mmCIF file of C-alpha atoms in Angstrom:
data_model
loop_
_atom_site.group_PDB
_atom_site.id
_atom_site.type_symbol
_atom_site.label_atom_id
_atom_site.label_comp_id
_atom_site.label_asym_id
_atom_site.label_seq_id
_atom_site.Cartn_x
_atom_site.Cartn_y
_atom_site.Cartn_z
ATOM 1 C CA UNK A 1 -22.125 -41.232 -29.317
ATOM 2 C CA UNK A 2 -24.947 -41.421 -32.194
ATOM 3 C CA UNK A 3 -24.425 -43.409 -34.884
ATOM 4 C CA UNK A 4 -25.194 -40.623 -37.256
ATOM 5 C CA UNK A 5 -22.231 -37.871 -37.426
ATOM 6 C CA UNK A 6 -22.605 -35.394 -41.121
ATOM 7 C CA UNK A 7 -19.556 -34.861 -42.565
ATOM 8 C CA UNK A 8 -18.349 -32.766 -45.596
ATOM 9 C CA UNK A 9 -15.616 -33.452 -47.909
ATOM 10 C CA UNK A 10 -13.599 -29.836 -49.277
ATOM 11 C CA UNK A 11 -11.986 -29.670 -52.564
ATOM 12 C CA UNK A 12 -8.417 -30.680 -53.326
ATOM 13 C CA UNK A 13 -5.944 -27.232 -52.288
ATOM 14 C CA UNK A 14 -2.043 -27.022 -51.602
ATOM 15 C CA UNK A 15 -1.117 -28.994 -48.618
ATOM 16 C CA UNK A 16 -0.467 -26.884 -45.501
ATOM 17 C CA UNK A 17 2.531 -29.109 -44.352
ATOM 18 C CA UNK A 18 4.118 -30.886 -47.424
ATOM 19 C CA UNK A 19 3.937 -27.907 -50.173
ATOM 20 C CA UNK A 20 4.680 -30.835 -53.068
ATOM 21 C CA UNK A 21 1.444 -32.506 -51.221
ATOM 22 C CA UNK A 22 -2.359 -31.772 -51.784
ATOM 23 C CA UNK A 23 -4.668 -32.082 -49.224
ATOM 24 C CA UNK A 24 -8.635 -32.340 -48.669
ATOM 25 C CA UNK A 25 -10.343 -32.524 -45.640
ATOM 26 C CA UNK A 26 -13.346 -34.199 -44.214
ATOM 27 C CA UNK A 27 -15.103 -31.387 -41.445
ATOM 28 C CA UNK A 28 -18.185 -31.515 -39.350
ATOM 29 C CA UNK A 29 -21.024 -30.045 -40.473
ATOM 30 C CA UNK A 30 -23.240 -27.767 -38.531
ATOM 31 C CA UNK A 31 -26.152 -27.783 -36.537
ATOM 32 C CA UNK A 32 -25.116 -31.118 -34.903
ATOM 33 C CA UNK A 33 -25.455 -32.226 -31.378
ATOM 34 C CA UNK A 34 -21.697 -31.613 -30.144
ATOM 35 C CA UNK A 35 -20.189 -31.926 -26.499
ATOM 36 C CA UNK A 36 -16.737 -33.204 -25.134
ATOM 37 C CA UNK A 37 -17.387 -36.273 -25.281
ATOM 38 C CA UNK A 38 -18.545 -36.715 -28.824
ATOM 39 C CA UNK A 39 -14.764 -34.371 -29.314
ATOM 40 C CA UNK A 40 -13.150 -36.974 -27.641
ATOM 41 C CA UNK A 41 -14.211 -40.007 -29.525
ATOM 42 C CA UNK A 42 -13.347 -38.130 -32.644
ATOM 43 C CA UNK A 43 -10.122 -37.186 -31.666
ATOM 44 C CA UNK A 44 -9.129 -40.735 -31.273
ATOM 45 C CA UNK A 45 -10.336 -40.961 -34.859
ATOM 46 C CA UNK A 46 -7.853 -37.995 -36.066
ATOM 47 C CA UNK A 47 -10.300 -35.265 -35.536
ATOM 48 C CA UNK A 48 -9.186 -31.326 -34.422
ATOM 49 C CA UNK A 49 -10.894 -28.446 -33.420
ATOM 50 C CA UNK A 50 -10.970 -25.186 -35.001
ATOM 51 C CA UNK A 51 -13.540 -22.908 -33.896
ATOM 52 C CA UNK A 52 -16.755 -24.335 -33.812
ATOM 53 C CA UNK A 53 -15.730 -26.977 -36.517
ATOM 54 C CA UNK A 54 -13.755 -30.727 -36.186
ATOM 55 C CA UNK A 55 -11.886 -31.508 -39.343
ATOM 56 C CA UNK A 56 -9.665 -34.012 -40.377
ATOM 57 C CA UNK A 57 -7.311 -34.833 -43.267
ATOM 58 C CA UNK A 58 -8.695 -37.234 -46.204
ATOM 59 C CA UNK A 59 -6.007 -37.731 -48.250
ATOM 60 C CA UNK A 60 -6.256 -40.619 -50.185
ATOM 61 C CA UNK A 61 -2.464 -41.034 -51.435
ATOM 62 C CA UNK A 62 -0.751 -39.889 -47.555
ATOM 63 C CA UNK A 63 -0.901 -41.369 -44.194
ATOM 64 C CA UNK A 64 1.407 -38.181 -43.018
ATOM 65 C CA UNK A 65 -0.467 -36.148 -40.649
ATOM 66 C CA UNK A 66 -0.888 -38.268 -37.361
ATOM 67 C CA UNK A 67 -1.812 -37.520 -33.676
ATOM 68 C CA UNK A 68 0.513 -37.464 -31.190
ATOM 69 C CA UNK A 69 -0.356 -37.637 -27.496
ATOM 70 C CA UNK A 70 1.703 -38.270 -24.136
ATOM 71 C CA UNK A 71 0.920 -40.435 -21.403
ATOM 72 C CA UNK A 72 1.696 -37.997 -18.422
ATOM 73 C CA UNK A 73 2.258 -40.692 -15.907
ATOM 74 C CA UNK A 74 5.558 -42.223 -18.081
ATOM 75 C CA UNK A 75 6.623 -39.264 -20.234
ATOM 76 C CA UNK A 76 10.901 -38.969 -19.482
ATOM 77 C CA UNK A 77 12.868 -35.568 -20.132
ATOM 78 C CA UNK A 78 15.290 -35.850 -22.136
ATOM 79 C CA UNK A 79 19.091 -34.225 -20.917
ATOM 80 C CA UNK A 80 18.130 -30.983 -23.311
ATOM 81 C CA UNK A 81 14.777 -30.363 -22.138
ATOM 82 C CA UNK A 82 16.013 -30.659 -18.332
ATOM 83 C CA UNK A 83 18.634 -28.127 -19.308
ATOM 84 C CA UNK A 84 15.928 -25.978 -20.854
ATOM 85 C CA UNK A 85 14.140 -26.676 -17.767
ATOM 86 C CA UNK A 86 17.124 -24.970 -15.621
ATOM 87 C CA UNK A 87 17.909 -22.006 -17.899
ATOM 88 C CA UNK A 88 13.667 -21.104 -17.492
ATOM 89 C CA UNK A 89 14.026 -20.871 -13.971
ATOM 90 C CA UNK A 90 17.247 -19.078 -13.834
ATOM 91 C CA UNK A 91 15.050 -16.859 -15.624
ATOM 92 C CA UNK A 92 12.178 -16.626 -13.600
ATOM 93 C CA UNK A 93 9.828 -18.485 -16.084
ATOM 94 C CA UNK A 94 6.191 -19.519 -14.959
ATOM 95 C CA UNK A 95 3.364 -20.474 -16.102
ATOM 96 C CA UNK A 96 -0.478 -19.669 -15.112
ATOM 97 C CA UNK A 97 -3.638 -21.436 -16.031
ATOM 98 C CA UNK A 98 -6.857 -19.252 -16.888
ATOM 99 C CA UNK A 99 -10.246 -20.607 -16.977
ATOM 100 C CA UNK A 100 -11.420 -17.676 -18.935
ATOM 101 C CA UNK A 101 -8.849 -16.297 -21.460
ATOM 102 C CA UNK A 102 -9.196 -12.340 -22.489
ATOM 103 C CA UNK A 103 -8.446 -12.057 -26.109
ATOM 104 C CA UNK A 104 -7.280 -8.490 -25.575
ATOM 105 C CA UNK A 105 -4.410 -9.305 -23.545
ATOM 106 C CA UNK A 106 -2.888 -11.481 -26.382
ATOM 107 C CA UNK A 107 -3.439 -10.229 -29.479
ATOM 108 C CA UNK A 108 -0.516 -8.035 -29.582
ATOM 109 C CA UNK A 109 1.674 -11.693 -28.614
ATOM 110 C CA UNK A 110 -0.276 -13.629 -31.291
ATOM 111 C CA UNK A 111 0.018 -10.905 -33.887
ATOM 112 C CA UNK A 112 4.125 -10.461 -33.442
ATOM 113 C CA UNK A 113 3.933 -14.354 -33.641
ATOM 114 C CA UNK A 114 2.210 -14.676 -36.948
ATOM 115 C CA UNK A 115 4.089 -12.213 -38.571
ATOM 116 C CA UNK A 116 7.263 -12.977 -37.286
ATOM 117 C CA UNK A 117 6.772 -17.025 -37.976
ATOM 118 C CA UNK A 118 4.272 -17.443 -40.339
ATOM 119 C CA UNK A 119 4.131 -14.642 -43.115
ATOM 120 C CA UNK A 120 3.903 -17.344 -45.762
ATOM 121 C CA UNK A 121 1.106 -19.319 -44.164
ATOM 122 C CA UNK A 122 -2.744 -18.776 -44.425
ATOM 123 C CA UNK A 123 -2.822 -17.340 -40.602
ATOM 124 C CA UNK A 124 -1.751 -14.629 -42.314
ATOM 125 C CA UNK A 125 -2.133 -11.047 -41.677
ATOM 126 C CA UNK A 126 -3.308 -12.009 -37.743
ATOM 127 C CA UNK A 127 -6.727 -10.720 -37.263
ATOM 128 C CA UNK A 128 -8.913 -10.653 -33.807
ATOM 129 C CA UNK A 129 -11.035 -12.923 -35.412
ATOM 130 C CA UNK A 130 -8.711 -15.875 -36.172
ATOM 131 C CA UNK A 131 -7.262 -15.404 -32.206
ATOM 132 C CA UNK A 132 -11.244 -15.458 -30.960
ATOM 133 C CA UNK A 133 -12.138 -18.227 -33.091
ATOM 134 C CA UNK A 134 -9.099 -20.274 -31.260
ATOM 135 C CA UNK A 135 -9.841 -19.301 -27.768
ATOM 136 C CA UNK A 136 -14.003 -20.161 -28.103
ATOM 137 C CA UNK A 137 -16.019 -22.627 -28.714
ATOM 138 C CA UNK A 138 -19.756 -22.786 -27.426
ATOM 139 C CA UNK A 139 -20.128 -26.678 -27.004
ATOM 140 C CA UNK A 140 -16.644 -27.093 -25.329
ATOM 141 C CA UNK A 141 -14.066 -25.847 -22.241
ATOM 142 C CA UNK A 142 -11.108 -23.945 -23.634
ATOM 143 C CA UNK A 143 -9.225 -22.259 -21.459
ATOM 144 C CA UNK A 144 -4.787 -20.862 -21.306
ATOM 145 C CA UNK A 145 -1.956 -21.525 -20.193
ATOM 146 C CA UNK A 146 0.336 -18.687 -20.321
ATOM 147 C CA UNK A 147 3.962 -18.506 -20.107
ATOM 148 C CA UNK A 148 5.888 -15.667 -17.911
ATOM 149 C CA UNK A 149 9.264 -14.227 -17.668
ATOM 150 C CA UNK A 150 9.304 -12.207 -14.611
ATOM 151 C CA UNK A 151 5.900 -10.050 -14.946
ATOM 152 C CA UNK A 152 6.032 -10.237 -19.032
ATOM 153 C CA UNK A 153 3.243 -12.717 -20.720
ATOM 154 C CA UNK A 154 6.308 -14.116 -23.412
ATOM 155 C CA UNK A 155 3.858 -17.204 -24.370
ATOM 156 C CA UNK A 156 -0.004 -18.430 -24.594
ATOM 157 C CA UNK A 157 -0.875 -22.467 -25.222
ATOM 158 C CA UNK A 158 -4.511 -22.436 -25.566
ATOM 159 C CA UNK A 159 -6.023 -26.008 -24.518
ATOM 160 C CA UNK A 160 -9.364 -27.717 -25.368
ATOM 161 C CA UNK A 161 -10.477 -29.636 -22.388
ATOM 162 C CA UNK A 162 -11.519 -33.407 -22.751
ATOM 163 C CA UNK A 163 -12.833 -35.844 -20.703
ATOM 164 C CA UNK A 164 -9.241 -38.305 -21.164
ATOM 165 C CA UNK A 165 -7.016 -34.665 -21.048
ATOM 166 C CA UNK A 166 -6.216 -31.531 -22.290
ATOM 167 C CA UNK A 167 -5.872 -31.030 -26.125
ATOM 168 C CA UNK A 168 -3.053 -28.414 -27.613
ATOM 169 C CA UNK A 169 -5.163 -26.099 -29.727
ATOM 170 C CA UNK A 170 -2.361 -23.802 -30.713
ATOM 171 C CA UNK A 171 0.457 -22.113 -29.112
ATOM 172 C CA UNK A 172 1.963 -18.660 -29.963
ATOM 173 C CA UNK A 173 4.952 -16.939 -27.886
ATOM 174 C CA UNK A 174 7.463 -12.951 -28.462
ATOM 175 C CA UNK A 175 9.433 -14.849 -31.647
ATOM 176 C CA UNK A 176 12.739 -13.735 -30.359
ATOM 177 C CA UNK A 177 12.636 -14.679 -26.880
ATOM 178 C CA UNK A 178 15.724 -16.707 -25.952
ATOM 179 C CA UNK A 179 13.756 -19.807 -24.205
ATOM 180 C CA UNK A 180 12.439 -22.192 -26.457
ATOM 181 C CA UNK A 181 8.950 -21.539 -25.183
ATOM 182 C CA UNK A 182 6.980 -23.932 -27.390
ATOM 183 C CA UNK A 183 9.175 -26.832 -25.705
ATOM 184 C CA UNK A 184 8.501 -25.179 -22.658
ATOM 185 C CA UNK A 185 4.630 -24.895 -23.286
ATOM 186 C CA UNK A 186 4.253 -28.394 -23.712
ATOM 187 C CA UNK A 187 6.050 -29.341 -20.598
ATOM 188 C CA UNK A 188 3.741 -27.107 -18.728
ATOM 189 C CA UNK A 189 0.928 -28.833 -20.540
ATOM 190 C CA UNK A 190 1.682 -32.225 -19.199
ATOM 191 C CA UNK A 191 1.825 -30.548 -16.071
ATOM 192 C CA UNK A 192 -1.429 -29.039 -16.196
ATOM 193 C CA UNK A 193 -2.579 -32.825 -17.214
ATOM 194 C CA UNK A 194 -1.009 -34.452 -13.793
ATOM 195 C CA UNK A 195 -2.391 -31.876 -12.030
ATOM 196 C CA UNK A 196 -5.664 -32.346 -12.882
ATOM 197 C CA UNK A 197 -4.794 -36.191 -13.062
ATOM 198 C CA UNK A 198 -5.732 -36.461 -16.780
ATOM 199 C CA UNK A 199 -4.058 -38.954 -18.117
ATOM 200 C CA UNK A 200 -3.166 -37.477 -21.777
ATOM 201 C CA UNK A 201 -2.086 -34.389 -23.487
ATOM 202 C CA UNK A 202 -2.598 -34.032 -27.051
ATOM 203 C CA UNK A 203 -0.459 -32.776 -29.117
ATOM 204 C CA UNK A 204 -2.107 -32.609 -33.053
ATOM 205 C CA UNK A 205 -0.469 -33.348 -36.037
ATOM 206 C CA UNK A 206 2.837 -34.700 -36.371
ATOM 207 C CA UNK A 207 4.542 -34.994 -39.941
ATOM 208 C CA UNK A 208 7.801 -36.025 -39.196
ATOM 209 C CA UNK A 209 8.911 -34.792 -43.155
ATOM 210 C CA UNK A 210 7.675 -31.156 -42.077
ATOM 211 C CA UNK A 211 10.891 -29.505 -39.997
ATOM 212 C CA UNK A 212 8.625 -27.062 -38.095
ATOM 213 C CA UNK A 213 6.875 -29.874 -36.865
ATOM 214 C CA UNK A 214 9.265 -32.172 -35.930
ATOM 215 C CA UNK A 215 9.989 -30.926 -32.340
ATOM 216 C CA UNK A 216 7.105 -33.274 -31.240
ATOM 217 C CA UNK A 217 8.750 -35.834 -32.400
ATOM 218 C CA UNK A 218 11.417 -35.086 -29.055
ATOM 219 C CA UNK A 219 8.835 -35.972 -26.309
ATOM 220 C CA UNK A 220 9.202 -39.743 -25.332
ATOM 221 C CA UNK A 221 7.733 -42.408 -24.734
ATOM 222 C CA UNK A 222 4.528 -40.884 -27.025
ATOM 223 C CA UNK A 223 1.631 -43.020 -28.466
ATOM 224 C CA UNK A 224 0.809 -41.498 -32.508
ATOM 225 C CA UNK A 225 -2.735 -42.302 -34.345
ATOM 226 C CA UNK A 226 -1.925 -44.680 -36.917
ATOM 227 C CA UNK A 227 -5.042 -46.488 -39.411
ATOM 228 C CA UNK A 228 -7.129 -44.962 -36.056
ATOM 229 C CA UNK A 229 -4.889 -46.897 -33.708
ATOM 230 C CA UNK A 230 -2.604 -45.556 -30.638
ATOM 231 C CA UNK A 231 0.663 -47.354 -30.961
ATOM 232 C CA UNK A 232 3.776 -46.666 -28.888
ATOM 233 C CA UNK A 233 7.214 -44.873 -29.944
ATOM 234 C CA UNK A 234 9.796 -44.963 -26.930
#
């Protein structure tokens, strides 16, 4: 990648994760030369997407906020997500890819899901706009992976697709649906990875204080981003 990459630095504003916590961020800014591959090497340096932008947090005082991704070759089930496993296909539960996702099939799913789960957060009231600016991006493959009960869409995990594997954007799913379909979203993630023999799936953020988080924390062995580094948790 260049050597030159323009960055931007926001003001101090309540932390998204850690409400005692503020936060800044560093971001791209625009009218850079952008691909998948310059994605990648940023993501290994703590970088997401959203929309057209890569940000990242700069906070000076906390380390929290740190990448998770699974190897795919040597991730292990534990005995509850087998069981969840079983009880999906009791049910019928399957997943689809799509190259090319149609934001008018899911914004009914995403809006039930922001209401229902995040009232108090800034996704908040769900409009077309937020859902398009997830599921595009002009320098970049995104594509879904959506989740089926029978012939009812109950889940959507939209994926960013780089060159070392496929990169959880954000997942929303019908709030009251008995499955625990963000488990199961991730599982069909790392399945996507194998089968199109990517070695990683990526997970963003984990901050293990944060309890809606801390489900990530469940998929072993996984490597996290520490000081820029991939180190191993079994």
């Amino acid at each position: 990648m260049s050597d030159k990459f323009l960055l931007g630095v926001s003001q101090l504003h309540p932390c998204s994760y850690l409400p005692e916590q503020q936060e800044r961020l560093l971001f791209s800014l625009p009218e850079q030369p952008m691909s998948a591959e310059v994605y990648q090497w940023l993501t290994d340096h703590n970088f997401r997407r959203s929309g057209e932008q890569l940000y990242r947090p700069y906070c000076l005082q906390c380390q929290a906020c740190q990448a998770v991704r699974l190897d795919v070759s040597t991730l292990r089930l534990n005995r509850s997500q087998r069981r969840l496993q079983q009880q999906a296909h009791k049910l019928n539960w399957q997943w689809r890819w799509q190259q090319q996702p149609l934001q008018q099939d899911y914004f009914p799913l995403y809006q039930a899901y922001i209401s229902t789960r995040h009232a108090d957060g800034v996704m908040y009231p769900p409009e077309p706009e937020h859902l398009q600016q997830l599921l595009s991006c002009s320098w970049l493959q995104v594509s879904t992976l959506e989740q089926y009960v029978g012939d009812q869409l109950v889940g959507v995990l939209v994926l960013d697709h780089l060159p070392q594997g496929l990169s959880a954007v954000y997942s929303f799913y019908l709030p009251e649906h008995k499955l625990a379909l963000g488990i199961l979203a991730v599982l069909a993630g790392t399945e996507l990875c194998a089968q199109q023999q990517l070695p990683y799936f990526y997970l963003g953020y984990l901050v293990s204080q944060s309890e809606k988080m801390r489900y990530k924390s469940q998929f072993r062995p996984q490597q996290r981003l520490v000081l820029d580094q991939w180190q191993s948790f079994c």
